[in-house]
Amino acid sequence: MVKESRRREILSVLGAVGASALAGCGTPSDGETNSQDSGTAGPWPMYSVDAANVGSLPDQSGPRENITTQWSFRTNDEVYSSPAVADGTVYVGSSDKTVYAIDAESGTETWAFDTDGVVYSSPAVVGGTVYVGCHDTKLYAIDAESGEQEWVFSEPGNNLWTPAVANGTVYVGSWDNNLYAVDSESGEQEWLFETGGVIQASPAVADGTVYVGSDDDTVYALDAESGTEQWTLQTGGFVQSAPAVVDGTVYVGSHDDTVYAIDAESGEEQWRYEMLGSLNSSPAVADGRVYLGNIDGFVYAVDAATGEEQWKYRTDGYVSTPAVVGDTVYAGSRDNSVYGLDAESGEVLWTFETGSRVESSPAVADGTVYVGSDDQSVYALTEE
C-alpha cells in the first residue's frame, strides 16, 4: 500500500498537487469568484482562484502576444507548487522545503519560510495569513507580511495537500484518508471525515458544502460545518482531480479517463466526457465552457451544459490545471513549456519555454502569468 500511494503521489503532482482551493456563499456565476471570506486579498489568492476552484477570471485580462519574462526567481529545487498572488506578493512552495514570498513587481524575495518537507501544496492567502500543506505532515499558518509562523496543525505520518479556506475554516486532505476541517484562527481541529482512500487534491467549498475526491474512486459531498456526508458518486478510477463548482454543478476528473458533471445538490451525474488519458488536474470553468489539461498532452474545451467537445489542442507532454483569464487559456506542460491559447478557438497564441517540465498551474494577476517550473524557478510572464 505504501508503494502504491507513493506511485499515485507522483502521478498526482501535476494537477492534484493541489491539489485546489472563495465573496458570497453561493456558487459563482461567470465573472464572479466565490471566496466566501472577506479576508481574501488578491486576484489569485489560492489554487484555481478560490475555494470553489473555478480556475477563471472572465472579467480580467492576461498576456496574448509578444511575451517576455518580467522576472524569474530561483529556488533550490523543483517548483511543483502553483503560485498564489495577493496584495502584490507571489506565494509559492518548492521541493527545497521552503515557502517563498516574492514581490510580484520586481521578483525579489520578501521572506522565506522553512519546513521539514517538500512543498507541493499551493498556498492559500486569506485574512493576512498564508495556509499551506506540507510533506512533513503539517499544515502551516504563516503571517503573510512577516513570514512568521502563526500556528501549525500536524498529523504525524500523513502528508497534507493543498488547502481550501472558507468562512473561517481550512479544509485539507491527507494520506491517512481523512479530510480535516481546521479553525483558521487557532489551528484547532473542528472535524474530520474518513474516506476509503488517500486524498491528494484540494477540496472545493461552495454553498455550505465541501466536495472532495479520493483514491477510493469516489467523489464526496460533505456539510461544511459538521462534516456530515451529503452524497457520494462512484467513478471508475481513483479521483486525484480537485473539483470545480460553478452554477450548481461539480466538475471533476477521474483516472477512468473521464470528466464528470455532477449536480451539486443531489449528486446525480449530468454528463460525462471521455478523454484519452487520466485526468489529475482540476477543471477550469468560464463562459459556459469547461477547460481541462490532461495526461494525454491535450488541452480540452467542452460545453459546460452538455459535455460536448468544443476544441482540443495538443502539447507534447502532460498538461497542468489550466487558468482562464478573459479570452485566454494558460496551461503548463511537461514538454517544458507554458501555453497561451485562445479560449474561443483553441488557437495557440504563444509558447514560453522553461528549462524543464512545467507541472505547476499558472496564476494570473494584473496582466502577468506566474508559474513554477522543474528548472527550480518561478517565472513572471507579461507582454512587452
PDB file of C-alpha atoms in Angstrom, residues 36-197:
ATOM      1  CA  GLN A  36     -16.590  33.058   0.904  1.00  0.00           C
ATOM      2  CA  ASP A  37     -14.252  35.032   3.120  1.00  0.00           C
ATOM      3  CA  SER A  38     -13.962  38.797   3.326  1.00  0.00           C
ATOM      4  CA  GLY A  39     -10.295  38.449   4.249  1.00  0.00           C
ATOM      5  CA  THR A  40      -9.276  37.263   0.802  1.00  0.00           C
ATOM      6  CA  ALA A  41      -6.887  39.827  -0.695  1.00  0.00           C
ATOM      7  CA  GLY A  42      -5.775  39.371  -4.242  1.00  0.00           C
ATOM      8  CA  PRO A  43      -6.747  38.462  -7.775  1.00  0.00           C
ATOM      9  CA  TRP A  44      -5.429  34.864  -7.471  1.00  0.00           C
ATOM     10  CA  PRO A  45      -5.146  34.159  -3.731  1.00  0.00           C
ATOM     11  CA  MET A  46      -5.122  30.350  -3.902  1.00  0.00           C
ATOM     12  CA  TYR A  47      -5.116  27.289  -6.139  1.00  0.00           C
ATOM     13  CA  SER A  48      -7.577  27.728  -9.045  1.00  0.00           C
ATOM     14  CA  VAL A  49      -8.529  31.227  -7.825  1.00  0.00           C
ATOM     15  CA  ASP A  50     -10.929  30.419  -4.978  1.00  0.00           C
ATOM     16  CA  ALA A  51     -12.388  27.821  -2.648  1.00  0.00           C
ATOM     17  CA  ALA A  52     -14.756  26.636  -5.382  1.00  0.00           C
ATOM     18  CA  ASN A  53     -11.732  26.007  -7.673  1.00  0.00           C
ATOM     19  CA  VAL A  54     -13.343  27.808 -10.620  1.00  0.00           C
ATOM     20  CA  GLY A  55      -9.929  28.467 -12.179  1.00  0.00           C
ATOM     21  CA  SER A  56     -11.061  31.540 -14.083  1.00  0.00           C
ATOM     22  CA  LEU A  57     -11.359  35.323 -14.046  1.00  0.00           C
ATOM     23  CA  PRO A  58     -13.509  36.077 -17.123  1.00  0.00           C
ATOM     24  CA  ASP A  59     -13.613  39.840 -16.490  1.00  0.00           C
ATOM     25  CA  GLN A  60      -9.825  40.230 -16.272  1.00  0.00           C
ATOM     26  CA  SER A  61      -7.169  40.026 -18.968  1.00  0.00           C
ATOM     27  CA  GLY A  62      -3.784  38.431 -19.412  1.00  0.00           C
ATOM     28  CA  PRO A  63      -0.957  38.454 -21.961  1.00  0.00           C
ATOM     29  CA  ARG A  64      -1.877  37.350 -25.504  1.00  0.00           C
ATOM     30  CA  GLU A  65       1.158  38.323 -27.592  1.00  0.00           C
ATOM     31  CA  ASN A  66       4.805  39.444 -27.505  1.00  0.00           C
ATOM     32  CA  ILE A  67       5.534  37.502 -24.317  1.00  0.00           C
ATOM     33  CA  THR A  68       8.549  38.482 -22.272  1.00  0.00           C
ATOM     34  CA  THR A  69       9.978  37.489 -18.898  1.00  0.00           C
ATOM     35  CA  GLN A  70       9.321  40.233 -16.373  1.00  0.00           C
ATOM     36  CA  TRP A  71      11.451  38.318 -13.920  1.00  0.00           C
ATOM     37  CA  SER A  72      12.441  34.822 -12.848  1.00  0.00           C
ATOM     38  CA  PHE A  73      13.068  33.758  -9.273  1.00  0.00           C
ATOM     39  CA  ARG A  74      15.406  30.895  -8.450  1.00  0.00           C
ATOM     40  CA  THR A  75      14.709  28.394  -5.653  1.00  0.00           C
ATOM     41  CA  ASN A  76      16.901  25.476  -4.660  1.00  0.00           C
ATOM     42  CA  ASP A  77      14.761  22.690  -6.115  1.00  0.00           C
ATOM     43  CA  GLU A  78      11.818  21.936  -8.413  1.00  0.00           C
ATOM     44  CA  VAL A  79       8.696  24.090  -8.181  1.00  0.00           C
ATOM     45  CA  TYR A  80       5.582  21.893  -8.489  1.00  0.00           C
ATOM     46  CA  SER A  81       3.556  24.275  -6.319  1.00  0.00           C
ATOM     47  CA  SER A  82       1.037  26.540  -8.054  1.00  0.00           C
ATOM     48  CA  PRO A  83       1.566  30.186  -7.074  1.00  0.00           C
ATOM     49  CA  ALA A  84      -0.944  32.341  -5.213  1.00  0.00           C
ATOM     50  CA  VAL A  85      -0.971  36.114  -5.711  1.00  0.00           C
ATOM     51  CA  ALA A  86      -2.292  38.549  -3.112  1.00  0.00           C
ATOM     52  CA  ASP A  87      -1.531  42.157  -2.117  1.00  0.00           C
ATOM     53  CA  GLY A  88       1.318  42.496  -4.606  1.00  0.00           C
ATOM     54  CA  THR A  89       3.082  39.332  -3.465  1.00  0.00           C
ATOM     55  CA  VAL A  90       3.520  35.914  -5.064  1.00  0.00           C
ATOM     56  CA  TYR A  91       3.477  32.983  -2.637  1.00  0.00           C
ATOM     57  CA  VAL A  92       4.784  29.590  -3.747  1.00  0.00           C
ATOM     58  CA  GLY A  93       6.287  26.390  -2.358  1.00  0.00           C
ATOM     59  CA  SER A  94       9.349  24.466  -3.543  1.00  0.00           C
ATOM     60  CA  SER A  95      10.745  20.974  -3.216  1.00  0.00           C
ATOM     61  CA  ASP A  96      13.609  22.645  -1.324  1.00  0.00           C
ATOM     62  CA  LYS A  97      11.219  22.516   1.700  1.00  0.00           C
ATOM     63  CA  THR A  98      10.571  26.254   1.624  1.00  0.00           C
ATOM     64  CA  VAL A  99       7.598  28.572   1.138  1.00  0.00           C
ATOM     65  CA  TYR A 100       8.596  31.811  -0.587  1.00  0.00           C
ATOM     66  CA  ALA A 101       7.031  35.266  -0.671  1.00  0.00           C
ATOM     67  CA  ILE A 102       8.174  37.166  -3.776  1.00  0.00           C
ATOM     68  CA  ASP A 103       7.467  40.756  -4.737  1.00  0.00           C
ATOM     69  CA  ALA A 104       5.105  40.492  -7.718  1.00  0.00           C
ATOM     70  CA  GLU A 105       6.573  43.530  -9.482  1.00  0.00           C
ATOM     71  CA  SER A 106      10.303  43.074  -9.009  1.00  0.00           C
ATOM     72  CA  GLY A 107      10.710  39.355  -8.324  1.00  0.00           C
ATOM     73  CA  THR A 108      12.760  39.958  -5.177  1.00  0.00           C
ATOM     74  CA  GLU A 109      12.360  37.740  -2.137  1.00  0.00           C
ATOM     75  CA  THR A 110      10.236  39.207   0.659  1.00  0.00           C
ATOM     76  CA  TRP A 111      10.656  36.272   3.024  1.00  0.00           C
ATOM     77  CA  ALA A 112      11.273  32.519   3.054  1.00  0.00           C
ATOM     78  CA  PHE A 113       9.687  30.058   5.498  1.00  0.00           C
ATOM     79  CA  ASP A 114      11.461  26.749   6.093  1.00  0.00           C
ATOM     80  CA  THR A 115       9.556  23.490   6.608  1.00  0.00           C
ATOM     81  CA  ASP A 116      10.729  19.921   7.124  1.00  0.00           C
ATOM     82  CA  GLY A 117       9.296  18.519   3.896  1.00  0.00           C
ATOM     83  CA  VAL A 118       8.841  19.234   0.207  1.00  0.00           C
ATOM     84  CA  VAL A 119       6.084  21.741  -0.509  1.00  0.00           C
ATOM     85  CA  TYR A 120       3.935  20.537  -3.410  1.00  0.00           C
ATOM     86  CA  SER A 121       0.937  22.395  -1.999  1.00  0.00           C
ATOM     87  CA  SER A 122      -0.310  25.668  -3.410  1.00  0.00           C
ATOM     88  CA  PRO A 123      -0.622  28.335  -0.709  1.00  0.00           C
ATOM     89  CA  ALA A 124      -3.971  29.911   0.162  1.00  0.00           C
ATOM     90  CA  VAL A 125      -3.854  33.541   1.296  1.00  0.00           C
ATOM     91  CA  VAL A 126      -6.827  34.714   3.366  1.00  0.00           C
ATOM     92  CA  GLY A 127      -7.122  37.439   6.004  1.00  0.00           C
ATOM     93  CA  GLY A 128      -3.415  38.236   6.077  1.00  0.00           C
ATOM     94  CA  THR A 129      -2.433  34.591   6.600  1.00  0.00           C
ATOM     95  CA  VAL A 130      -0.822  32.081   4.253  1.00  0.00           C
ATOM     96  CA  TYR A 131      -2.063  28.493   4.692  1.00  0.00           C
ATOM     97  CA  VAL A 132      -0.043  25.697   3.133  1.00  0.00           C
ATOM     98  CA  GLY A 133       0.121  21.917   3.467  1.00  0.00           C
ATOM     99  CA  CYS A 134       3.438  20.130   3.509  1.00  0.00           C
ATOM    100  CA  HIS A 135       5.024  16.701   3.183  1.00  0.00           C
ATOM    101  CA  ASP A 136       6.385  16.998   6.701  1.00  0.00           C
ATOM    102  CA  THR A 137       2.839  16.043   7.873  1.00  0.00           C
ATOM    103  CA  LYS A 138       1.966  19.642   8.782  1.00  0.00           C
ATOM    104  CA  LEU A 139      -0.459  22.379   7.802  1.00  0.00           C
ATOM    105  CA  TYR A 140       1.114  25.777   8.424  1.00  0.00           C
ATOM    106  CA  ALA A 141      -0.430  29.185   9.036  1.00  0.00           C
ATOM    107  CA  ILE A 142       2.115  31.904   8.234  1.00  0.00           C
ATOM    108  CA  ASP A 143       1.782  35.667   8.612  1.00  0.00           C
ATOM    109  CA  ALA A 144       1.578  36.927   5.026  1.00  0.00           C
ATOM    110  CA  GLU A 145       3.553  40.100   5.733  1.00  0.00           C
ATOM    111  CA  SER A 146       6.298  38.916   8.058  1.00  0.00           C
ATOM    112  CA  GLY A 147       6.638  35.217   7.231  1.00  0.00           C
ATOM    113  CA  GLU A 148       6.340  34.305  10.908  1.00  0.00           C
ATOM    114  CA  GLN A 149       4.513  31.104  11.902  1.00  0.00           C
ATOM    115  CA  GLU A 150       1.091  31.692  13.479  1.00  0.00           C
ATOM    116  CA  TRP A 151       0.242  28.054  14.189  1.00  0.00           C
ATOM    117  CA  VAL A 152       0.838  24.547  12.906  1.00  0.00           C
ATOM    118  CA  PHE A 153      -1.584  21.601  12.642  1.00  0.00           C
ATOM    119  CA  SER A 154       0.082  18.205  12.438  1.00  0.00           C
ATOM    120  CA  GLU A 155      -0.976  14.658  11.575  1.00  0.00           C
ATOM    121  CA  PRO A 156       2.171  12.568  12.149  1.00  0.00           C
ATOM    122  CA  GLY A 157       2.974  10.208   9.305  1.00  0.00           C
ATOM    123  CA  ASN A 158       0.486  11.713   6.897  1.00  0.00           C
ATOM    124  CA  ASN A 159       1.263  14.241   4.193  1.00  0.00           C
ATOM    125  CA  LEU A 160      -1.113  17.178   3.824  1.00  0.00           C
ATOM    126  CA  TRP A 161      -2.098  18.688   0.472  1.00  0.00           C
ATOM    127  CA  THR A 162      -3.397  21.995  -0.872  1.00  0.00           C
ATOM    128  CA  PRO A 163      -5.961  23.587   1.466  1.00  0.00           C
ATOM    129  CA  ALA A 164      -9.194  25.416   0.647  1.00  0.00           C
ATOM    130  CA  VAL A 165     -10.198  28.209   3.026  1.00  0.00           C
ATOM    131  CA  ALA A 166     -13.771  29.432   3.520  1.00  0.00           C
ATOM    132  CA  ASN A 167     -15.727  31.085   6.334  1.00  0.00           C
ATOM    133  CA  GLY A 168     -13.036  30.747   8.982  1.00  0.00           C
ATOM    134  CA  THR A 169     -12.205  27.108   8.264  1.00  0.00           C
ATOM    135  CA  VAL A 170      -9.282  25.474   6.469  1.00  0.00           C
ATOM    136  CA  TYR A 171     -10.147  22.213   4.689  1.00  0.00           C
ATOM    137  CA  VAL A 172      -7.264  19.916   3.801  1.00  0.00           C
ATOM    138  CA  GLY A 173      -6.884  16.302   2.696  1.00  0.00           C
ATOM    139  CA  SER A 174      -4.320  13.791   3.897  1.00  0.00           C
ATOM    140  CA  TRP A 175      -2.640  10.464   3.130  1.00  0.00           C
ATOM    141  CA  ASP A 176      -4.472   8.935   6.117  1.00  0.00           C
ATOM    142  CA  ASN A 177      -7.701   9.002   4.027  1.00  0.00           C
ATOM    143  CA  ASN A 178      -9.131  11.872   6.085  1.00  0.00           C
ATOM    144  CA  LEU A 179     -10.406  15.306   5.184  1.00  0.00           C
ATOM    145  CA  TYR A 180      -9.717  17.731   8.033  1.00  0.00           C
ATOM    146  CA  ALA A 181     -11.567  20.917   8.940  1.00  0.00           C
ATOM    147  CA  VAL A 182      -9.290  23.220  10.953  1.00  0.00           C
ATOM    148  CA  ASP A 183     -10.143  26.556  12.581  1.00  0.00           C
ATOM    149  CA  SER A 184      -8.291  29.222  10.615  1.00  0.00           C
ATOM    150  CA  GLU A 185      -7.565  31.366  13.691  1.00  0.00           C
ATOM    151  CA  SER A 186      -6.472  28.774  16.218  1.00  0.00           C
ATOM    152  CA  GLY A 187      -5.361  25.779  14.173  1.00  0.00           C
ATOM    153  CA  GLU A 188      -7.656  23.526  16.219  1.00  0.00           C
ATOM    154  CA  GLN A 189      -9.412  20.630  14.503  1.00  0.00           C
ATOM    155  CA  GLU A 190     -13.153  21.157  14.021  1.00  0.00           C
ATOM    156  CA  TRP A 191     -13.954  17.770  12.477  1.00  0.00           C
ATOM    157  CA  LEU A 192     -12.575  15.034  10.267  1.00  0.00           C
ATOM    158  CA  PHE A 193     -14.213  12.790   7.698  1.00  0.00           C
ATOM    159  CA  GLU A 194     -12.725   9.447   6.735  1.00  0.00           C
ATOM    160  CA  THR A 195     -12.935   8.359   3.118  1.00  0.00           C
ATOM    161  CA  GLY A 196     -11.931   4.992   1.737  1.00  0.00           C
ATOM    162  CA  GLY A 197      -8.701   6.202   0.157  1.00  0.00           C
TER     163      GLY A 197
END
